[in-house]
Coordinates of C-alpha atoms and ligand atoms in Angstrom, one line a residue:
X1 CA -34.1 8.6 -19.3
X2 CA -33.0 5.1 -18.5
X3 CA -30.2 3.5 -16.4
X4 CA -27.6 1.4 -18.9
X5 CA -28.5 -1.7 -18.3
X6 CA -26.2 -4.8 -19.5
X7 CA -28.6 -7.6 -19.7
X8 CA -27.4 -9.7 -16.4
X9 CA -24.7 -6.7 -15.2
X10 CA -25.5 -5.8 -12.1
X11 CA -26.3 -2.0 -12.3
X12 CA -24.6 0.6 -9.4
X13 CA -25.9 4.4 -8.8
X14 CA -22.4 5.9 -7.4
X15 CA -23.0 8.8 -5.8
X16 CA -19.7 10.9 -5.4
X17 CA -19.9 13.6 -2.7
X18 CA -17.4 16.1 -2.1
X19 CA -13.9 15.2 -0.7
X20 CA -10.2 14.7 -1.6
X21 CA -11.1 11.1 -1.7
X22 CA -13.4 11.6 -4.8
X23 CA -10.4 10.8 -7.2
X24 CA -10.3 7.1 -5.7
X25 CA -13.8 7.1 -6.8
X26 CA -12.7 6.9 -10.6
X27 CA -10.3 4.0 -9.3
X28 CA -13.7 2.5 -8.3
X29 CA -15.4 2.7 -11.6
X30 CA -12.7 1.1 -13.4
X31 CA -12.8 -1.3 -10.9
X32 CA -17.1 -1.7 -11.4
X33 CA -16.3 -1.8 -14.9
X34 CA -13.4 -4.6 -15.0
X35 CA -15.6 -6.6 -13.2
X36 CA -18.2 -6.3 -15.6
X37 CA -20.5 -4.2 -13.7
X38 CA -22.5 -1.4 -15.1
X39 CA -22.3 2.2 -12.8
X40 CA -24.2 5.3 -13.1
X41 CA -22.5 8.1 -11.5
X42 CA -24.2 11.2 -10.2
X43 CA -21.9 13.7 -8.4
X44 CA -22.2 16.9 -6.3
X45 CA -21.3 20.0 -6.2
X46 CA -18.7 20.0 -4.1
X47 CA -17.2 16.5 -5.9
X48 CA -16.8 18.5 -9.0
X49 CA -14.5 20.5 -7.4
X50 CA -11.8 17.2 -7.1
X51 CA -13.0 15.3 -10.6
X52 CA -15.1 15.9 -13.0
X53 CA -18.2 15.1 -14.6
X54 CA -16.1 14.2 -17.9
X55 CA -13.8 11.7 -16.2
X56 CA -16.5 10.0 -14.2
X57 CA -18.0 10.0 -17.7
X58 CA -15.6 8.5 -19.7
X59 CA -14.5 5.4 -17.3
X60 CA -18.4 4.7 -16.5
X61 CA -19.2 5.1 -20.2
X62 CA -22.4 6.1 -19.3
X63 CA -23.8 9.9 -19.0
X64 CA -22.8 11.6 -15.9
X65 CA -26.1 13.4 -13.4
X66 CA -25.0 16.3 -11.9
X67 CA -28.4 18.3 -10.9
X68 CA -32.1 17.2 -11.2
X69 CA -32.5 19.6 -14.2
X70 CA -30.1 17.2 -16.0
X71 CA -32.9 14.9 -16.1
X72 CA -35.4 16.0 -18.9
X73 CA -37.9 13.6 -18.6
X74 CA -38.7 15.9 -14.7
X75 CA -42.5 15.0 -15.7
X76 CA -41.6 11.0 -15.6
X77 CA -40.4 11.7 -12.4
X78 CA -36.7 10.5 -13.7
X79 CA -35.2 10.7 -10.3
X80 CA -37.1 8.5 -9.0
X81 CA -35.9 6.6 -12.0
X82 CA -32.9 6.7 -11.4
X83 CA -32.9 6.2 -8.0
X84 CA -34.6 3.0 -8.4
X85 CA -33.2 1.3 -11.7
X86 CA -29.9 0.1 -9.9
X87 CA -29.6 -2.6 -7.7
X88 CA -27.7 -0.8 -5.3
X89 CA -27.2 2.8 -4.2
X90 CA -23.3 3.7 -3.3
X91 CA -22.1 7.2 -2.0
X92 CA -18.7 7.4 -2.4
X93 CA -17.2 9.1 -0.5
X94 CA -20.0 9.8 1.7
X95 CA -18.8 13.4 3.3
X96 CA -20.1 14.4 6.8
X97 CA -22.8 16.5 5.2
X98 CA -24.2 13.9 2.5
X99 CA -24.4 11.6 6.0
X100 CA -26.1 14.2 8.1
X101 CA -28.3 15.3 4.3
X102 CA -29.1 11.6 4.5
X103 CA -30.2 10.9 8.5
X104 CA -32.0 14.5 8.0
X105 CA -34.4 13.4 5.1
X106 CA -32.9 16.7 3.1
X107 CA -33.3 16.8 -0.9
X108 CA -31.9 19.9 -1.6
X109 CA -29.8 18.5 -4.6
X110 CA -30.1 15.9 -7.1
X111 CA -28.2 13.6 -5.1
X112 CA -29.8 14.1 -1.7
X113 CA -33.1 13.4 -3.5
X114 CA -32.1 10.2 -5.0
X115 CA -31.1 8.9 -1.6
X116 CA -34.5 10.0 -0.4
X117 CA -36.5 8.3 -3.3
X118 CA -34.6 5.0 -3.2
X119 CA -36.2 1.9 -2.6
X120 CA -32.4 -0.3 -3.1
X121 CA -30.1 -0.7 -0.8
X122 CA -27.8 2.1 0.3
X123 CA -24.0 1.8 0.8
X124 CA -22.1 4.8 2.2
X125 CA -18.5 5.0 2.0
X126 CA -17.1 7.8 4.9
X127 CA -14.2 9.7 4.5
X128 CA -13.6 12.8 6.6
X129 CA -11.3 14.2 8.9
X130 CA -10.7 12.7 12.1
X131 CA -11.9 15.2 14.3
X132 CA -15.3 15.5 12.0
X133 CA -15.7 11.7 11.9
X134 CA -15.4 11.2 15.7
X135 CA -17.9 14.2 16.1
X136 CA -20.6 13.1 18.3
X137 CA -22.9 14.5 15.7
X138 CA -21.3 12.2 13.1
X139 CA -21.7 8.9 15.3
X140 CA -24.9 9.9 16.1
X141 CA -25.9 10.4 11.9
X142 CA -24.2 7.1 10.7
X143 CA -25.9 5.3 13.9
X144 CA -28.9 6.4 13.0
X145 CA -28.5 5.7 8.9
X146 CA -27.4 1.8 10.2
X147 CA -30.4 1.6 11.9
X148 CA -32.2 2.3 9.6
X149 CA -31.0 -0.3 6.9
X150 CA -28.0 2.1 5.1
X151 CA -24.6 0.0 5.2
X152 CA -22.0 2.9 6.4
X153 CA -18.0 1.1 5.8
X154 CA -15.6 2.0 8.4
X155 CA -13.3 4.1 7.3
X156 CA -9.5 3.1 7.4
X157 CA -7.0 4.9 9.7
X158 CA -3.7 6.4 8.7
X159 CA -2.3 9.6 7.5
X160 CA -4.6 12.0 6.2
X161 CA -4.4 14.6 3.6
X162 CA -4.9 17.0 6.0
X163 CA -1.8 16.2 7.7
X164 CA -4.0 14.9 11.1
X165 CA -3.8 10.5 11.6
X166 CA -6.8 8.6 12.8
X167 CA -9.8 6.9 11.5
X168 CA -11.7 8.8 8.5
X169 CA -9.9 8.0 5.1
X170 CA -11.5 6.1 2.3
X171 CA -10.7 2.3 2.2
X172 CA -9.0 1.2 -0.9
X173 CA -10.8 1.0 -3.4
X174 CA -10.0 -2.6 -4.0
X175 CA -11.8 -2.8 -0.3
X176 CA -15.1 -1.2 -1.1
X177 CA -15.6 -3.3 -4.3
X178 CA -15.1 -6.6 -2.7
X179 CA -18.1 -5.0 0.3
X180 CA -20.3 -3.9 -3.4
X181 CA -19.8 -7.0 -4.3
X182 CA -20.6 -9.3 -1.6
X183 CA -23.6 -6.6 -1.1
X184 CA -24.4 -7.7 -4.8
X185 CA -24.2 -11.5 -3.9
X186 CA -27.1 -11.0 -1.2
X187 CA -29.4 -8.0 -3.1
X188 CA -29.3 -9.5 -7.3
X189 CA -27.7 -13.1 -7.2
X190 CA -25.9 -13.4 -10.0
X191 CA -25.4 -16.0 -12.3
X192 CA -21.4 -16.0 -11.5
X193 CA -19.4 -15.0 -8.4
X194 CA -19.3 -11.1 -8.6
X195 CA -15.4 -11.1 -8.0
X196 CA -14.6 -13.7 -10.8
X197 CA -14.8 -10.5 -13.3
X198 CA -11.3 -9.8 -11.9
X199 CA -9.3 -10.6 -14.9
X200 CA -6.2 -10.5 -13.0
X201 CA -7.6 -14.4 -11.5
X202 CA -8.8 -15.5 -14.4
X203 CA -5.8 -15.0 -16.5
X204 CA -3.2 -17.1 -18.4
X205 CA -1.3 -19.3 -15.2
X206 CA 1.6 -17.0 -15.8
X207 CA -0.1 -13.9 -16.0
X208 CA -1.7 -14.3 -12.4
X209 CA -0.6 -11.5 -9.8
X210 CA 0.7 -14.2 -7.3
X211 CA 2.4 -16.6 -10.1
X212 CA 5.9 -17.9 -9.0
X213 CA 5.3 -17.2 -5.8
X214 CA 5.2 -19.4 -2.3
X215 CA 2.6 -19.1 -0.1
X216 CA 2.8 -20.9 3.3
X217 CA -0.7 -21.0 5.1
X218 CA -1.4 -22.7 8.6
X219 CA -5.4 -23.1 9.2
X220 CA -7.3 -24.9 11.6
X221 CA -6.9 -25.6 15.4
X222 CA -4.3 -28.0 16.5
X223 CA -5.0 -30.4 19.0
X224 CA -2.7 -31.3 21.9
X225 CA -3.1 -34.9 23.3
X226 CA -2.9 -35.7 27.3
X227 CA -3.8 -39.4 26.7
X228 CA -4.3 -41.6 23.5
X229 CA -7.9 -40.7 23.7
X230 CA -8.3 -37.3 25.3
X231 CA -6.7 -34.0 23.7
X232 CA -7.2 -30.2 24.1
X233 CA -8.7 -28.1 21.1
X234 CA -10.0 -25.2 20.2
X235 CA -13.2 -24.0 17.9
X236 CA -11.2 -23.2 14.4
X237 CA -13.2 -25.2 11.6
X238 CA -10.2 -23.7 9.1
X239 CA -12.4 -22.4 6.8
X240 CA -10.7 -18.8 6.9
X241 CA -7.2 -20.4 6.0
X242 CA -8.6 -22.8 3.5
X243 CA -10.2 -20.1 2.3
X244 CA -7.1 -18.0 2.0
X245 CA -5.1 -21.2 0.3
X246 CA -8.0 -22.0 -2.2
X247 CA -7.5 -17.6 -3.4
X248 CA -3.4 -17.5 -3.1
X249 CA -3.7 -20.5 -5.5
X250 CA -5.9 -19.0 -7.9
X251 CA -3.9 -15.5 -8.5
X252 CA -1.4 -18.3 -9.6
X253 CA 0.6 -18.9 -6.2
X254 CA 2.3 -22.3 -5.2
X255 CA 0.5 -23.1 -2.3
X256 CA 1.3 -24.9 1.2
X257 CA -1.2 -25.4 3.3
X258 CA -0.6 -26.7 6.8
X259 CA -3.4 -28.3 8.3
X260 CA -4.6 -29.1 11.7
X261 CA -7.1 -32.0 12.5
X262 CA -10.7 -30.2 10.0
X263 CA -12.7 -32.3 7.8
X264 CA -12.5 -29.5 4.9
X265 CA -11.4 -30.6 1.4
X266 CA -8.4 -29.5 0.4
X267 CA -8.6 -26.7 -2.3
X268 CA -8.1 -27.5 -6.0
X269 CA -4.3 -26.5 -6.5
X270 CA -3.0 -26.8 -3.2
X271 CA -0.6 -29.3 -1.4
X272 CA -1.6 -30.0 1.9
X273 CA -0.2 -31.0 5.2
X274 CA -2.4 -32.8 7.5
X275 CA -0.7 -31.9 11.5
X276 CA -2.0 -32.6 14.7
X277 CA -0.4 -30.8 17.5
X278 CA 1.4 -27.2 17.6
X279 CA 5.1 -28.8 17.9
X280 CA 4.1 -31.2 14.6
X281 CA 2.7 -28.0 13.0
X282 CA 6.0 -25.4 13.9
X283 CA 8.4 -28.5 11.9
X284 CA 5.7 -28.7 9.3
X285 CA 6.1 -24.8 8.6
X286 CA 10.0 -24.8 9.0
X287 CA 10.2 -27.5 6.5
X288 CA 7.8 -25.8 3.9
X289 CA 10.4 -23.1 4.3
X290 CA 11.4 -20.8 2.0
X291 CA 8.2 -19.4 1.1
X292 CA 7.7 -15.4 -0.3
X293 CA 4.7 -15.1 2.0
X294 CA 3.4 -16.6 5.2
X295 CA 0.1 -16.5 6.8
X296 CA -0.8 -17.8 9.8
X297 CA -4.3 -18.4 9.9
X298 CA -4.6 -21.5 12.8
X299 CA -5.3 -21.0 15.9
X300 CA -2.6 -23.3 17.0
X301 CA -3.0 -23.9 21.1
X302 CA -0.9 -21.4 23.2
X303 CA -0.6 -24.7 25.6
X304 CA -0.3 -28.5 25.6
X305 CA -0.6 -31.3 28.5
X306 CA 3.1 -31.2 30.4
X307 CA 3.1 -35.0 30.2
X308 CA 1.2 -37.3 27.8
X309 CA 0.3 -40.9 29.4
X310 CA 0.9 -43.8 27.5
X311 CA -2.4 -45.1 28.5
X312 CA -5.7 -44.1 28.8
X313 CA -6.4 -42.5 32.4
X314 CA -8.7 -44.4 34.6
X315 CA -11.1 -42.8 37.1
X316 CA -10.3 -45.4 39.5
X317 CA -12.5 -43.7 41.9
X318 CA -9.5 -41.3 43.1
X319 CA -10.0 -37.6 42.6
X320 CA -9.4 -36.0 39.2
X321 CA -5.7 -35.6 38.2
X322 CA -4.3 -32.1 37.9
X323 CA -3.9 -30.6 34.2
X324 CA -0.4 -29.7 34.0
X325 CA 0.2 -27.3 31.1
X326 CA 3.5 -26.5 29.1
X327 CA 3.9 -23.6 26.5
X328 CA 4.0 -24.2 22.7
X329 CA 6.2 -22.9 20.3
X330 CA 4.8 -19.6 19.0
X331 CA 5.0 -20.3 15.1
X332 CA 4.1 -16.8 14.4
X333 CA 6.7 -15.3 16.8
X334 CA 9.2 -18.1 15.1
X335 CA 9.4 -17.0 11.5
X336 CA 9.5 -13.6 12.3
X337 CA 13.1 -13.6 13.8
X338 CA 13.9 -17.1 11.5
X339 CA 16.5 -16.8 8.7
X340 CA 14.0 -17.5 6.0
X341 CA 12.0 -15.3 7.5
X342 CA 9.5 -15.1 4.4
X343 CA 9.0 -11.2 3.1
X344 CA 5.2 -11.2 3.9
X345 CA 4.5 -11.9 7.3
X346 CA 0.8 -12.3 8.1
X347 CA -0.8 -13.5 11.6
X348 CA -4.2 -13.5 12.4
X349 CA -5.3 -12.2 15.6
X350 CA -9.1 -13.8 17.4
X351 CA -9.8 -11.1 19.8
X352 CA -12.9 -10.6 22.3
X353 CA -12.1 -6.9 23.4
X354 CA -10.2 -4.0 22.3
X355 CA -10.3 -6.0 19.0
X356 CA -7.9 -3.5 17.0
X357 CA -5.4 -2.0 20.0
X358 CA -4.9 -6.1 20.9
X359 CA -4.1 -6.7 17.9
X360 CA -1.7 -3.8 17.2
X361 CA 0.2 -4.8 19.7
X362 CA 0.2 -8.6 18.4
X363 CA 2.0 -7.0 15.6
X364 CA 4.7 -5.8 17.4
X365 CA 5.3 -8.6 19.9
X366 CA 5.1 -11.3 17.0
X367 CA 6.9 -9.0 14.9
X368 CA 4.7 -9.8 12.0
X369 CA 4.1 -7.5 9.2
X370 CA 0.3 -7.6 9.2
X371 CA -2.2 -8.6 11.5
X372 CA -5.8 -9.9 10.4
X373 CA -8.0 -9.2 13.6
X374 CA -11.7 -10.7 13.9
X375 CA -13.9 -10.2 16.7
X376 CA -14.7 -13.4 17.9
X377 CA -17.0 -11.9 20.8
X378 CA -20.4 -12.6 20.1
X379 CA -23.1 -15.2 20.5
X380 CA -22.7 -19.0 19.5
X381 CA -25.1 -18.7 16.4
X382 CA -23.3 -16.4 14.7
X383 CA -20.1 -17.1 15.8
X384 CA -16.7 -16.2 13.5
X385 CA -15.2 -19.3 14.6
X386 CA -17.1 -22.4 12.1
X387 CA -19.5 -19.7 10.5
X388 CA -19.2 -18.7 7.0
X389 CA -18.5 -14.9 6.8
X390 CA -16.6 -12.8 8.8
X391 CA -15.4 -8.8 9.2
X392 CA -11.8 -8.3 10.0
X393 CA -9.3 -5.4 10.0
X394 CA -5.9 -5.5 8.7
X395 CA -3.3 -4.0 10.6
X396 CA -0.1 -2.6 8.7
X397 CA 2.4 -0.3 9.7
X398 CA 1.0 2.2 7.9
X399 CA -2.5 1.6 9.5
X400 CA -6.0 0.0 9.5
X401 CA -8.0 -1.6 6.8
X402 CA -11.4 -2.4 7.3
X403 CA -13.1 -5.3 5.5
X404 CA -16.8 -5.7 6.2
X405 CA -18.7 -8.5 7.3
X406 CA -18.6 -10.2 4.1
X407 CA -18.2 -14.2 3.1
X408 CA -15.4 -15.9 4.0
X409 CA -14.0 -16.1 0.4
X410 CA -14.7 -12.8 -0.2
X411 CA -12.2 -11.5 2.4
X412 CA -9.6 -14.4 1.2
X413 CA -10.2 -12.8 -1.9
X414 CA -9.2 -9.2 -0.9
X415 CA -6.5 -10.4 1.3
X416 CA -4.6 -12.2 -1.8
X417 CA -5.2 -9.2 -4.0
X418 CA -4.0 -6.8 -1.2
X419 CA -1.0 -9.5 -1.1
X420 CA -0.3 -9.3 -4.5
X421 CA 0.2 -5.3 -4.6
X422 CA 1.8 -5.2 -1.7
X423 CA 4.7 -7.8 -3.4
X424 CA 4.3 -6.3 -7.0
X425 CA 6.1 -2.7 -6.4
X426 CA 9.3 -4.2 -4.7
X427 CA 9.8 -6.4 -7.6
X428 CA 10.3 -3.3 -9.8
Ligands
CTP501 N1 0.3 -18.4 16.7 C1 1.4 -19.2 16.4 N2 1.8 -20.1 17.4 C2 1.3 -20.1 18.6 C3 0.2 -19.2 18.9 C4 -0.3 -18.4 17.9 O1 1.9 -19.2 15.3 N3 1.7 -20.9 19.5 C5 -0.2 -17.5 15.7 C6 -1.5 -17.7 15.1 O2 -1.5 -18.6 14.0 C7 -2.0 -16.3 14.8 C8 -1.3 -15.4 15.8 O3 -0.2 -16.2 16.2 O4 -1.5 -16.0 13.5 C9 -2.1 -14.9 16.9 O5 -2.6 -15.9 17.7 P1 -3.3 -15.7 19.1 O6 -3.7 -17.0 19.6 O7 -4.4 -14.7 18.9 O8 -2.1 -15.0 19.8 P2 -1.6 -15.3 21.3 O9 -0.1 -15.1 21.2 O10 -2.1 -16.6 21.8 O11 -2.1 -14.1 22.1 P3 -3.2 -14.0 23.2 O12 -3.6 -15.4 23.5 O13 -2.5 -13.3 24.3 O14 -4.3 -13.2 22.6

């Protein structure tokens, strides 16, 4: 028994337990597959009960595992096999049980004893009910399995099937291919970027999911000048935003990127808009205006020096002058209530506590349409703010997204292609 193997695919053992969410596992496979990825499913029990064997099947095209006795080569120990040909291990979606199976050390099935017998990294996928995801016992399980190396996703929040709302549902699928693949990216390099499989990037100019579009991105920090010398600033580098430019203009977008003072190049594709202060930055976005979507990536000063002195200051041995502040525009806030208010209305939000209910509330008071949150607690080295990767949630009306801590052009990535279906349906 062997594992396909694609010479240079990277090769996925997707483990589907048994939920409601099992039918956005299929979604993932076609989504392994477009990429050019090779998956193996093996599914439970219980996940036969919401798709089966034949469909998995079929969209893998590759044999489908659904009990160790499938495995007729038992004497040359084929789960182990099978558990160690891929380069990584997904369980999707990883039910309350498969977590508590896996923290337990149980192999009471064939795919408990894969997870047992792998030597490749794990990633779980949750979806549950609310109630069984905040179970202490849960918490306690998927502590314990991150621990222990096993990458456990958060699960988004919304509406569930069972009529409850709260954390527990399956991310998009979308969501959990861009974390496979940025997993990918660190376990088997690969000879090209693991998302530039998706077709929809790499087509024809006109055939790209953001093509006659305008996108309107602010990045950077903006500085606010109390003399001709002095200024205050902020720690953006604008790699997020320049990120999100370089992507918007690859699904095929006209791009506008407004730029406080960063030594980034500008992305291929892209016309830019060098700013300095907030004030310069809010004229720079109202006269890019109409655009279809906006997103507000800079982390423009909430305040700038009252009065600006002609001169440098001198010391002059007195004491130190007082700092008189005045507020700046809030862009965000602007365009929001503006008559060319664009459709897509994204801020960001750098928070240091209650990351997601700050940044609910951010929605609603800038009256945006989504908010991107990061965490930007955390020590120096591996600071959000100039690193290279980050982990954000999106907020929507209709909930939260979770992207995991994945590379900086990975989550531009996901955002433009969660963009792009969010514009696509109202079109129709
Ligand atoms: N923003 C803006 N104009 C400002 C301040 C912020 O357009 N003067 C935008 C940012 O680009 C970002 C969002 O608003 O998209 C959130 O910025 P943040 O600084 O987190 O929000 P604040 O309003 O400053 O909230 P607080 O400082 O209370 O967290």
């Amino acid at each position: 028994m062997t594992v396909d193997s694609r010479s240079g695919a990277p090769r996925i053992l997707l483990i589907v337990g048994g939920g409601i969410a099992a039918y956005k596992a299929c979604e993932l496979v076609r989504l392994i597959r477009k990429a050019g990825g090779s998956v193996t499913c093996v599914i439970t029990e219980g996940g036969q009960q919401f798709v089966t064997p034949m469909t998995l099947a079929a969209l893998s095209e590759n044999p489908v595992y659904t009990t160790l006795w499938d495995l007729k080569d038992e004497a040359e120990m084929g789960h182990i096999q099978l558990s160690r040909e891929a380069d990584l291990v997904v369980v999707c979606p990883a039910t309350a049980d498969l977590l508590a199976k896996m923290t337990a050390g149980l192999a009471d099935d064939l795919a408990t004893t894969l997870l047992l017998a792998t030597d490749k990294p794990v990633l779980a996928v949750p979806a549950m009910n609310v109630r069984m995801w905040q179970h202490a016992a849960t918490q306690r399980n998927i502590a314990w399995l991150r621990e222990s190396g096993v990458e456990v996703m958060e699960p988004d929040e919304g509406p569930m099937a069972c009529g409850e709302y709260g954390p527990g549902r399956l991310p998009e699928p979308e969501t959990i291919w861009t974390a496979i693949a940025a997993r990918l990216a660190l376990v088997a390099p690969l000879e090209a970027d693991p998302l530039s499989g998706q077709p929809d990037f790499d087509a024809e100019p006109a055939h790209r999911p953001l093509y006659g579009r305008h996108v309107l991105v602010t990045a950077g920090p903006t500085h606010e000048p109390i003399d001709p010398v002095r200024y205050i600033a902020n720690r953006s580098s604008g790699k997020q935003g320049f990120a999100i430019a370089a992507a918007a203009a690859a699904a095929g977008a006209r791009v506008t990127l407004i730029a406080g003072p960063v030594t980034l190049e500008t992305p291929s594709g892209v016309e830019r808009i060098d700013v300095e202060s907030a004030r310069e930055m809010a004229d720079a976005v109202n006269g890019a205006l109409p655009a279809d979507v906006a997103v507000m990536v800079a982390a423009v000063a909430d305040w700038r020096s009252k009065d600006f002195a002609a001169q440098k200051m001198k010391k002059r041995g007195t004491a130190p002058p007082a700092l008189l502040l005045a507020e700046n525009p809030d862009i965000l806030a602007g365009l929001a209530v503006a008559r060319q208010r664009p459709r897509l209305l994204i801020g960001f939000a750098a928070e240091t506590e209650n990351v997601i209910a700050n940044a609910k509330a951010k929605r609603e008071r800038k009256g945006a349409d989504w908010i991107v949150a990061n965490d930007v607690s955390g020590p120096r080295e591996d600071s959000v703010m100039g690193g290279e990767s980050n982990a954000v949630h999106v907020i929507t009306a209709g909930g939260v997204e979770t992207l995991e801590q994945m590379p900086k052009s990975a989550v531009a990535r996901a955002l433009v292609e969660r963009i792009a279906r969010e514009l696509e349906p109202k079109d129709e």
